[in-house]
Coordinates of C-alpha atoms in Angstrom, one line a residue:
X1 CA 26.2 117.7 108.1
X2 CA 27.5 114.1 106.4
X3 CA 26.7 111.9 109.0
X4 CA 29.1 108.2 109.3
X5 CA 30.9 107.6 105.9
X6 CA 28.5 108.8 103.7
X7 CA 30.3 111.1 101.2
X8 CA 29.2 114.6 101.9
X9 CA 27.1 115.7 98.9
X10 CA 26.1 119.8 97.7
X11 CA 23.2 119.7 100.0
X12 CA 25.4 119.1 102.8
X13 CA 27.6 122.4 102.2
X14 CA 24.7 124.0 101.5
X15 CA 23.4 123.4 104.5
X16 CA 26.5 124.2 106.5
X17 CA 27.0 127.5 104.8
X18 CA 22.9 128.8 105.0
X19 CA 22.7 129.1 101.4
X20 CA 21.3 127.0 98.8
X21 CA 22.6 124.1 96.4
X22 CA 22.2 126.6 93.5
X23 CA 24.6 129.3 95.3
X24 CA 27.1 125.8 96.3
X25 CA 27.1 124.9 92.3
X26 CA 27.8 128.6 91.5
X27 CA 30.6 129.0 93.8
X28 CA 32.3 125.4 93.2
X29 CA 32.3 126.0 89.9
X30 CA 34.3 129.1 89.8
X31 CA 30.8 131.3 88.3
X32 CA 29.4 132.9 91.2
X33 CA 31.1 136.5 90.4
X34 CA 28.6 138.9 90.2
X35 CA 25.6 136.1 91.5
X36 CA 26.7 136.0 94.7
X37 CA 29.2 138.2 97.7
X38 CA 32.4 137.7 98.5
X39 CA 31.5 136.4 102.0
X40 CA 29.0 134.1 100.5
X41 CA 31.8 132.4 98.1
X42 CA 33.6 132.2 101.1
X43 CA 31.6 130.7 103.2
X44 CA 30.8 128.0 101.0
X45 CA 34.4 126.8 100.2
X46 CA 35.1 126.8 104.1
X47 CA 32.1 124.4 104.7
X48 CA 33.4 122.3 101.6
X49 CA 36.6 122.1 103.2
X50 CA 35.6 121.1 106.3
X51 CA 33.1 118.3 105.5
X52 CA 35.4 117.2 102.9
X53 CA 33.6 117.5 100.1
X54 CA 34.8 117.3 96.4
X55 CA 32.5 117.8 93.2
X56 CA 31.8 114.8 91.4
X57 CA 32.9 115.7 88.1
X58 CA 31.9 112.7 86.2
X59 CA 28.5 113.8 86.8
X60 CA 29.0 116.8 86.1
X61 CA 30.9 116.0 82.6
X62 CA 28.1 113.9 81.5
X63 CA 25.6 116.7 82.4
X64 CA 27.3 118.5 79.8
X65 CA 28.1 116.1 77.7
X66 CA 31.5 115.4 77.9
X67 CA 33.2 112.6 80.1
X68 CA 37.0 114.0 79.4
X69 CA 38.2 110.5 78.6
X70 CA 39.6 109.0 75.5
X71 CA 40.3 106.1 73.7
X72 CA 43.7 105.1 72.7
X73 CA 43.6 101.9 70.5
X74 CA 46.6 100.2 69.5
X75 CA 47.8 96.4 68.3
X76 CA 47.6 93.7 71.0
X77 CA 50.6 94.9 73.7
X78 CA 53.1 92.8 72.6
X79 CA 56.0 95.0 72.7
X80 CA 56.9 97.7 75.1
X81 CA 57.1 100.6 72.4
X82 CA 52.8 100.5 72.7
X83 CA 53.4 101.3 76.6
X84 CA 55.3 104.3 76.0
X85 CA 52.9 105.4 73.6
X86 CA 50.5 105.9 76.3
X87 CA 52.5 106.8 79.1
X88 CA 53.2 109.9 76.8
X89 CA 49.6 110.6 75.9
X90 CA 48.6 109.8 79.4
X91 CA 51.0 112.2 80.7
X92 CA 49.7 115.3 78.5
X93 CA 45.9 114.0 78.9
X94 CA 46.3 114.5 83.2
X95 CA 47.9 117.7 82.6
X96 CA 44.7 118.9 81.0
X97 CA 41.9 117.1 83.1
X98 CA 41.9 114.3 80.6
X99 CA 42.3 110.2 81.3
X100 CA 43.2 107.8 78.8
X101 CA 41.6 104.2 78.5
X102 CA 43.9 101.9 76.9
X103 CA 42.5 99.5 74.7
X104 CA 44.5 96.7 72.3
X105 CA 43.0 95.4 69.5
X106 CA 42.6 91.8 69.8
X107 CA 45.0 89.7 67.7
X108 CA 46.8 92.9 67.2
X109 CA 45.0 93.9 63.5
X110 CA 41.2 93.5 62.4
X111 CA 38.2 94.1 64.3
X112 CA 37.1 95.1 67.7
X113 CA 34.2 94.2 70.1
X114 CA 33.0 98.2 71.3
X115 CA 34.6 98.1 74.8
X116 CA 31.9 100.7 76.0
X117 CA 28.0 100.1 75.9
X118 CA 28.6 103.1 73.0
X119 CA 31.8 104.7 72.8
X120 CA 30.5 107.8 71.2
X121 CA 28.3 108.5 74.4
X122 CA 31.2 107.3 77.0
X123 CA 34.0 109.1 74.7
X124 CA 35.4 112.5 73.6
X125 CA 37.7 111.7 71.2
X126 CA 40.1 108.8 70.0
X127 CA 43.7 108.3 69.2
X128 CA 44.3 104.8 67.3
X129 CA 47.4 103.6 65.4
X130 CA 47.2 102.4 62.0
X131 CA 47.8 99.1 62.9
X132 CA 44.5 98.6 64.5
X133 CA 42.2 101.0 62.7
X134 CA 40.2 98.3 61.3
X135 CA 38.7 98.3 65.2
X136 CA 37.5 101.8 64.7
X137 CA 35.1 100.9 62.7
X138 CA 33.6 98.3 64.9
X139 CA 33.4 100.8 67.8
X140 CA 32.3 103.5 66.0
X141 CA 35.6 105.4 66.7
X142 CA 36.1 106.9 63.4
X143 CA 32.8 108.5 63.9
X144 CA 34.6 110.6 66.9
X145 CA 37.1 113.0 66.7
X146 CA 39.9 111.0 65.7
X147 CA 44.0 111.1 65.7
X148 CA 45.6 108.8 63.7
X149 CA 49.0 107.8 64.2
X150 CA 51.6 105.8 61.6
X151 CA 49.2 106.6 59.2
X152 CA 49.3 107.9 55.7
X153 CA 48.3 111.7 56.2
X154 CA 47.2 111.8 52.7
X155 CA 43.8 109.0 53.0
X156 CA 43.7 109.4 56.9
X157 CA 40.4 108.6 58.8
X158 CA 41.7 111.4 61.0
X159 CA 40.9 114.5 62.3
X160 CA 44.5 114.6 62.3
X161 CA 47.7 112.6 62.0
X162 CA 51.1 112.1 63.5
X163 CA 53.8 110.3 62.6
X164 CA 57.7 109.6 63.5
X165 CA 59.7 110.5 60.3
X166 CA 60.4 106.3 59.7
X167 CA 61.0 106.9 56.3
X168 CA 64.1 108.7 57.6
X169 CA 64.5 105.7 59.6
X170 CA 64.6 103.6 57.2
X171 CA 67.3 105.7 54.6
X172 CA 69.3 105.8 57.6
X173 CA 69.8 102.4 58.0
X174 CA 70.6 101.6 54.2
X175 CA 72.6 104.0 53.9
X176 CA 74.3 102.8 57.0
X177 CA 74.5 99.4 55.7
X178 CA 75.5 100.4 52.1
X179 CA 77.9 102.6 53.3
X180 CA 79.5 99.7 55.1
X181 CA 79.9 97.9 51.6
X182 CA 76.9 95.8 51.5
X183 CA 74.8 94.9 48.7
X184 CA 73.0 92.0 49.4
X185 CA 70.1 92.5 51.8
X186 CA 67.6 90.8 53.5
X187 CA 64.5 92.3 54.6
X188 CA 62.3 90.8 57.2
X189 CA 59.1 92.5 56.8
X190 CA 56.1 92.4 59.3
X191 CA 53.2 90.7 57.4
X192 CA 50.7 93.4 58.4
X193 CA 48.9 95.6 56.3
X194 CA 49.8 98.9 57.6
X195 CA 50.9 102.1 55.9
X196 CA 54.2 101.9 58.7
X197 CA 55.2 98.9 57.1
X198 CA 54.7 99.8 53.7
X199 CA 56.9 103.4 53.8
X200 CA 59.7 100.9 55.6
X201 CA 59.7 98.3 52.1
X202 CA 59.0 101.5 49.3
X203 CA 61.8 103.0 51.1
X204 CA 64.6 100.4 51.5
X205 CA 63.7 99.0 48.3
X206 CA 64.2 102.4 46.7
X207 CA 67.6 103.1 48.7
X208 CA 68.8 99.8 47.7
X209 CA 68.3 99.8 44.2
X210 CA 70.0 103.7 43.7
X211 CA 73.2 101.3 44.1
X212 CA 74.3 99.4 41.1
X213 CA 74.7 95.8 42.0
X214 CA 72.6 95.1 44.9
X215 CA 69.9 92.9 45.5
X216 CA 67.1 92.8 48.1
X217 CA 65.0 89.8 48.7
X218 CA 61.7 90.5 51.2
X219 CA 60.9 87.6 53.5
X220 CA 57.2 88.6 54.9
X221 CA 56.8 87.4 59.0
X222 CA 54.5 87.7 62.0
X223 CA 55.8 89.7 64.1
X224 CA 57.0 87.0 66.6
X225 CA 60.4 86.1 67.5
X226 CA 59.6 82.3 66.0
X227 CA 58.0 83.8 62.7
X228 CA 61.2 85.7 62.1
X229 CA 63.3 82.7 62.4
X230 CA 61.0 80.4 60.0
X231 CA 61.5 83.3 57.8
X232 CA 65.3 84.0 57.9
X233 CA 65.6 79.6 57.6
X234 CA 63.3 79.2 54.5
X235 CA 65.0 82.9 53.3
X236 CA 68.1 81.3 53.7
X237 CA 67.5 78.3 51.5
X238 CA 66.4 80.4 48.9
X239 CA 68.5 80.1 45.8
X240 CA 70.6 83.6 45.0
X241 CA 73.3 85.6 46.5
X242 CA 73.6 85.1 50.1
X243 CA 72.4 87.8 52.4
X244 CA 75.0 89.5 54.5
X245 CA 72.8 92.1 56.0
X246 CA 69.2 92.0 57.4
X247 CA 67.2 94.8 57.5
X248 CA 63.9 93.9 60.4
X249 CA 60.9 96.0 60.6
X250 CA 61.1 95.5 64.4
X251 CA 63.9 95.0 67.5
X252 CA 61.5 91.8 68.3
X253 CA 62.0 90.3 64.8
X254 CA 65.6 91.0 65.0
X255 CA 65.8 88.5 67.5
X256 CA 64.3 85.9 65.4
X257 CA 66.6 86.3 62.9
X258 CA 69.9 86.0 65.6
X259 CA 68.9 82.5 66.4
X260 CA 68.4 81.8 63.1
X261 CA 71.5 82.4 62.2
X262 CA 72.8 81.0 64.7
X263 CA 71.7 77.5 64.4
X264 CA 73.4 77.9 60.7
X265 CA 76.7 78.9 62.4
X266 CA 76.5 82.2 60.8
X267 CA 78.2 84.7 62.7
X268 CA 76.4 88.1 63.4
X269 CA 78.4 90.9 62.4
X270 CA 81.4 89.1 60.7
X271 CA 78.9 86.7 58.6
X272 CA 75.8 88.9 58.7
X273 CA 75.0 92.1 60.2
X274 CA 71.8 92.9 61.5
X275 CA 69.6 96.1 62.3
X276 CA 66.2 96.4 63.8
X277 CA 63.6 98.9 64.9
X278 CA 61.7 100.9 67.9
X279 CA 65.2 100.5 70.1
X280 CA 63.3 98.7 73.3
X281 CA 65.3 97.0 75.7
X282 CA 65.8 94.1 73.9
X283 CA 68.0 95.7 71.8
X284 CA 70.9 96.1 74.2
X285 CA 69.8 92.9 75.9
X286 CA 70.9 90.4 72.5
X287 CA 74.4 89.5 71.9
X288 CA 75.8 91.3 70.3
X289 CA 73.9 94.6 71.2
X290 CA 71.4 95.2 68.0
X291 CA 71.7 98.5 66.2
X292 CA 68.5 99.9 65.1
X293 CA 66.2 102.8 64.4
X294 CA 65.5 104.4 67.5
X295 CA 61.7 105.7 68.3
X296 CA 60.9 108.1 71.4
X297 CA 57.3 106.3 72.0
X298 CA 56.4 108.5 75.1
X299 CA 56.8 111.7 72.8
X300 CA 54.8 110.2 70.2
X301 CA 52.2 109.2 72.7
X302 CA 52.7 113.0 73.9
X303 CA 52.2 114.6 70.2
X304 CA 49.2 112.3 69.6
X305 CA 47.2 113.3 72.8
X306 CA 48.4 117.2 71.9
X307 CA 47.1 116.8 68.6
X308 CA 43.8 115.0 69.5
X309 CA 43.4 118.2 72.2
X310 CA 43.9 120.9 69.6
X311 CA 41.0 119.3 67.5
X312 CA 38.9 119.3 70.6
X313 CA 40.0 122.7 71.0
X314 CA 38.7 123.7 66.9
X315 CA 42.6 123.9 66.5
X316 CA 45.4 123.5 64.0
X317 CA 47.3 120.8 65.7
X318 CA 51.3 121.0 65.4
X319 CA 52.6 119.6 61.9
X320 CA 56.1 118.1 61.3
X321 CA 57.1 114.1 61.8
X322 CA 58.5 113.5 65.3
X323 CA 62.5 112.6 64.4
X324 CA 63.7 109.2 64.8
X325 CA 68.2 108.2 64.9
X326 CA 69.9 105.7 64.1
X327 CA 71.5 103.9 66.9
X328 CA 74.6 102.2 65.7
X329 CA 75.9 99.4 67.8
X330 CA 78.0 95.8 67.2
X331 CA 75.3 94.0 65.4
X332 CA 76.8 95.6 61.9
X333 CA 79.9 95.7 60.3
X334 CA 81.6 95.4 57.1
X335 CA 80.9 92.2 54.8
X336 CA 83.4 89.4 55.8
X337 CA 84.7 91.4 58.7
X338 CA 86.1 88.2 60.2

């Protein structure tokens, strides 16, 4: 018997049940049918319930190679959208006997320091967002099986990829905007190089220029609430036709661009209107509430970590871009509203 507060160990229940560790594996691990009787299987799982004793599966795991952990890498956590993304995976992973280890990119883009003395040997697979692939390489992640998300599905690193339909996003919000009678547009674009950002300025720019008599200027940003307002200022005291709607890659930027125009005495909708993306709580935290694209991060996090498990599995995983709406609230309007 486990004597004080040692954890009881195999040898202990073997002991306790008069059989040996080879009969304790067998039963514990659900494969002693036909090895061993009834009685036998029986009286090991009473002796592992009353000393208490639970396998120690990460032993076991790396015995046979697998840990049943994975790697979700994403840009640094500077919004919340990144924490739904892996509650949702986390959530499916747990359901199948998976955890997740979260890991941001430093600076949000470029390379990574391997988090794991090799994360092919502590690792079964990987789920990494556009943004931040440039750390696969330095962790030797896209040598793993590998899910991709915001990524181009046509030159993926991936195994697989999933996406939110963002070009639908994005014609949403033109033709919100356009419908509303504007035609002179701003777009504050996130000054990252990721195939996310570039399907949100192909798209616009193409919705934008279907209308006669529009113009769209691009004002490139970090994505920090202080870059966005540098942007919008110098954007502002750009010669040509004032903007009266901005278009923001992200909810965060949005709020750049509010105190921007604020400081100018520009009114936000009646002067400008404004839209935004990823719906976080910001969004109905400014004043006036910001409408923007709305993104379900937890089911994206959910479809990647299905995704990654079907390739695992030697499946197909699920195709089809998760569906993203248009939230419209009082941050737009008609041009001179006032």
């Amino acid at each position: 018997m486990a004597r004080g507060n040692t954890r009881p160990t195999s040898r202990d229940v073997a002991q306790a049940a008069g059989v040996s560790q080879a009969a304790v594996s067998l039963v514990l691990g659900d494969k002693w049918r036909g090895r061993v009787s009834e009685t036998t299987a029986e009286r090991v799982r009473e002796a592992a319930r009353e000393l208490g004793y639970r396998p120690n599966l990460a032993a076991r795991n790396l015995r046979l190679g697998h840990t049943r952990t994975v790697l979700l890498v994403v840009p640094a956590l500077t919004t919340e959208f990144f924490a739904g993304v892996y509650t949702g995976a986390a959530r499916v992973a747990a359901d199948h006997g998976f955890g997740v280890v979260l890991y941001p990119s430093p600076e949000g883009i470029g390379p990574a320091r391997d988090p794991f003395a090799s994360a092919q040997a502590a690792l079964d697979g990987v789920i990494a967002s556009s943004m931040a692939a440039d750390a696969l390489t330095a962790i030797r992640g896209d040598q793993l099986p590998l899910v991709m998300l915001d990524s181009d599905p046509t030159g993926s690193l991936g195994a697989a990829t999933v996406n939110l339909d963002i070009t639908d996003g994005t014609r949403q919000v033109a033709d919100h905007l356009l419908g509303l009678g504007h035609r002179h547009f701003l777009h504050l674009a996130a000054d990252i190089p990721s195939w996310t950002f570039d399907i949100r300025a192909r798209e616009l720019a193409a919705r934008v220029a279907a209308i006669p008599g529009t113009t769209l200027r691009t004002a490139h940003t970090p994505m920090t609430i202080e870059g966005a307002l540098a942007a919008t200022e110098t954007a502002l005291d750009t010669p040509g036709p004032h903007p009266t709607a901005v278009v923001c890659d992200d909810d965060k930027l949005a709020a750049g661009v509010y105190k921007a125009l604020r400081r100018r005495g520009l009114r936000i909708p009646d002067d400008v209107s404004v839209t935004g993306v990823d719906d976080i709580a910001l969004a109905a935290a400014l004043d006036p509430e910001l409408t923007t694209v709305r993104l379900d991060a937890e089911l994206f996090g959910e479809r990647g970590m299905q995704a990654l498990l079907a390739v695992l599995d030697g499946r197909t995983p699920d195709a089809g871009d998760i569906p993203v709406h248009l939230v419209v609230r009082a941050s737009t309007a008609p041009p001179g509203a006032s």
